Amino acid sequence: MASMYTSIVVGIDGSPTAAKALDRAIELARISSAKLHVVSAYEPAHARVAGAPAGEAFQVGGSFRVDAVLERALNRAGAAGLSIEQHAPRGDPADGLIGIANETGSDLIVIGSVGMQGPKRVFGSVPNTVSHKSRCDVLIVQTAER
């Protein structure tokens, strides 16, 4: 019998709610024998340099925080004995998740529901964008505190 999913992408950002989505993705990957792709996208921050010409700035890398977030997620998923790959695409988180899912031929994206309520629901959130633009299944894990 074929597995329901063979390749799962999960988005993480180091928050407790993303940890809930990661736990769900780990469980699904375990029972499906699927490969797990852990994704944490980032946008480098821009900073002004004292004495620099007006309008000039340099980018402060966001990868140091992403590395720590990915390391914690890999430790968690590795304890479940899964095949895991980490990804830290630069740019918009929704685009990063969809891009990695497309690149890897994944058949499921797992993401937390934070940002699905209030103004972000109207103006766009990562889960909302992913659910509308993804070519594969999307599981939005209820992560909001009730």
PDB file of N, CA, C and O in Angstrom, residues 40 42-45 60-70 88 90:
ATOM      1  N   SER A  40      12.710  27.421   7.219  1.00  0.00           N
ATOM      2  CA  SER A  40      12.624  28.668   7.971  1.00  0.00           C
ATOM      3  C   SER A  40      13.162  29.783   7.078  1.00  0.00           C
ATOM      4  O   SER A  40      14.372  29.947   6.931  1.00  0.00           O
ATOM      5  N   TYR A  42      13.769  33.712   5.780  1.00  0.00           N
ATOM      6  CA  TYR A  42      14.120  34.940   6.498  1.00  0.00           C
ATOM      7  C   TYR A  42      14.354  36.090   5.536  1.00  0.00           C
ATOM      8  O   TYR A  42      14.688  35.888   4.376  1.00  0.00           O
ATOM      9  N   GLU A  43      14.132  37.276   6.055  1.00  0.00           N
ATOM     10  CA  GLU A  43      14.439  38.520   5.340  1.00  0.00           C
ATOM     11  C   GLU A  43      15.569  39.192   6.106  1.00  0.00           C
ATOM     12  O   GLU A  43      15.427  39.459   7.302  1.00  0.00           O
ATOM     13  N   PRO A  44      16.705  39.460   5.473  1.00  0.00           N
ATOM     14  CA  PRO A  44      17.772  40.176   6.176  1.00  0.00           C
ATOM     15  C   PRO A  44      17.298  41.569   6.587  1.00  0.00           C
ATOM     16  O   PRO A  44      16.561  42.214   5.836  1.00  0.00           O
ATOM     17  N   ALA A  45      17.669  41.994   7.767  1.00  0.00           N
ATOM     18  CA  ALA A  45      17.313  43.335   8.252  1.00  0.00           C
ATOM     19  C   ALA A  45      18.307  44.345   7.690  1.00  0.00           C
ATOM     20  O   ALA A  45      19.480  44.046   7.502  1.00  0.00           O
ATOM     21  N   VAL A  60      21.967  43.138   7.649  1.00  0.00           N
ATOM     22  CA  VAL A  60      22.358  42.344   8.796  1.00  0.00           C
ATOM     23  C   VAL A  60      21.776  40.966   8.545  1.00  0.00           C
ATOM     24  O   VAL A  60      20.566  40.813   8.412  1.00  0.00           O
ATOM     25  N   GLY A  61      22.622  39.972   8.441  1.00  0.00           N
ATOM     26  CA  GLY A  61      22.160  38.621   8.122  1.00  0.00           C
ATOM     27  C   GLY A  61      21.174  38.094   9.136  1.00  0.00           C
ATOM     28  O   GLY A  61      21.343  38.271  10.327  1.00  0.00           O
ATOM     29  N   GLY A  62      20.134  37.430   8.657  1.00  0.00           N
ATOM     30  CA  GLY A  62      19.149  36.807   9.526  1.00  0.00           C
ATOM     31  C   GLY A  62      19.435  35.332   9.711  1.00  0.00           C
ATOM     32  O   GLY A  62      18.735  34.643  10.433  1.00  0.00           O
ATOM     33  N   SER A  63      20.489  34.831   9.070  1.00  0.00           N
ATOM     34  CA  SER A  63      20.721  33.395   9.069  1.00  0.00           C
ATOM     35  C   SER A  63      21.161  32.859  10.430  1.00  0.00           C
ATOM     36  O   SER A  63      20.920  31.702  10.729  1.00  0.00           O
ATOM     37  N   PHE A  64      21.785  33.680  11.287  1.00  0.00           N
ATOM     38  CA  PHE A  64      22.224  33.161  12.582  1.00  0.00           C
ATOM     39  C   PHE A  64      21.042  32.703  13.419  1.00  0.00           C
ATOM     40  O   PHE A  64      21.094  31.670  14.067  1.00  0.00           O
ATOM     41  N   ARG A  65      19.941  33.431  13.401  1.00  0.00           N
ATOM     42  CA  ARG A  65      18.741  33.027  14.138  1.00  0.00           C
ATOM     43  C   ARG A  65      18.084  31.833  13.465  1.00  0.00           C
ATOM     44  O   ARG A  65      17.618  30.918  14.106  1.00  0.00           O
ATOM     45  N   VAL A  66      18.054  31.849  12.142  1.00  0.00           N
ATOM     46  CA  VAL A  66      17.472  30.754  11.377  1.00  0.00           C
ATOM     47  C   VAL A  66      18.232  29.466  11.661  1.00  0.00           C
ATOM     48  O   VAL A  66      17.636  28.413  11.835  1.00  0.00           O
ATOM     49  N   ASP A  67      19.555  29.545  11.728  1.00  0.00           N
ATOM     50  CA  ASP A  67      20.354  28.349  12.011  1.00  0.00           C
ATOM     51  C   ASP A  67      19.958  27.729  13.344  1.00  0.00           C
ATOM     52  O   ASP A  67      19.827  26.513  13.454  1.00  0.00           O
ATOM     53  N   ALA A  68      19.767  28.550  14.374  1.00  0.00           N
ATOM     54  CA  ALA A  68      19.384  28.043  15.694  1.00  0.00           C
ATOM     55  C   ALA A  68      17.993  27.425  15.659  1.00  0.00           C
ATOM     56  O   ALA A  68      17.755  26.365  16.256  1.00  0.00           O
ATOM     57  N   VAL A  69      17.063  28.065  14.965  1.00  0.00           N
ATOM     58  CA  VAL A  69      15.694  27.554  14.839  1.00  0.00           C
ATOM     59  C   VAL A  69      15.714  26.208  14.122  1.00  0.00           C
ATOM     60  O   VAL A  69      15.077  25.247  14.549  1.00  0.00           O
ATOM     61  N   LEU A  70      16.451  26.124  13.014  1.00  0.00           N
ATOM     62  CA  LEU A  70      16.532  24.878  12.263  1.00  0.00           C
ATOM     63  C   LEU A  70      17.201  23.776  13.082  1.00  0.00           C
ATOM     64  O   LEU A  70      16.767  22.625  13.041  1.00  0.00           O
ATOM     65  N   ALA A  88      16.748  27.115   4.377  1.00  0.00           N
ATOM     66  CA  ALA A  88      16.635  28.479   4.906  1.00  0.00           C
ATOM     67  C   ALA A  88      16.625  29.452   3.732  1.00  0.00           C
ATOM     68  O   ALA A  88      17.578  30.193   3.505  1.00  0.00           O
ATOM     69  N   ARG A  90      15.992  32.682   1.538  1.00  0.00           N
ATOM     70  CA  ARG A  90      15.949  34.107   1.829  1.00  0.00           C
ATOM     71  C   ARG A  90      14.727  34.701   1.139  1.00  0.00           C
ATOM     72  O   ARG A  90      14.487  34.423  -0.037  1.00  0.00           O
TER      73      ARG A  90
END
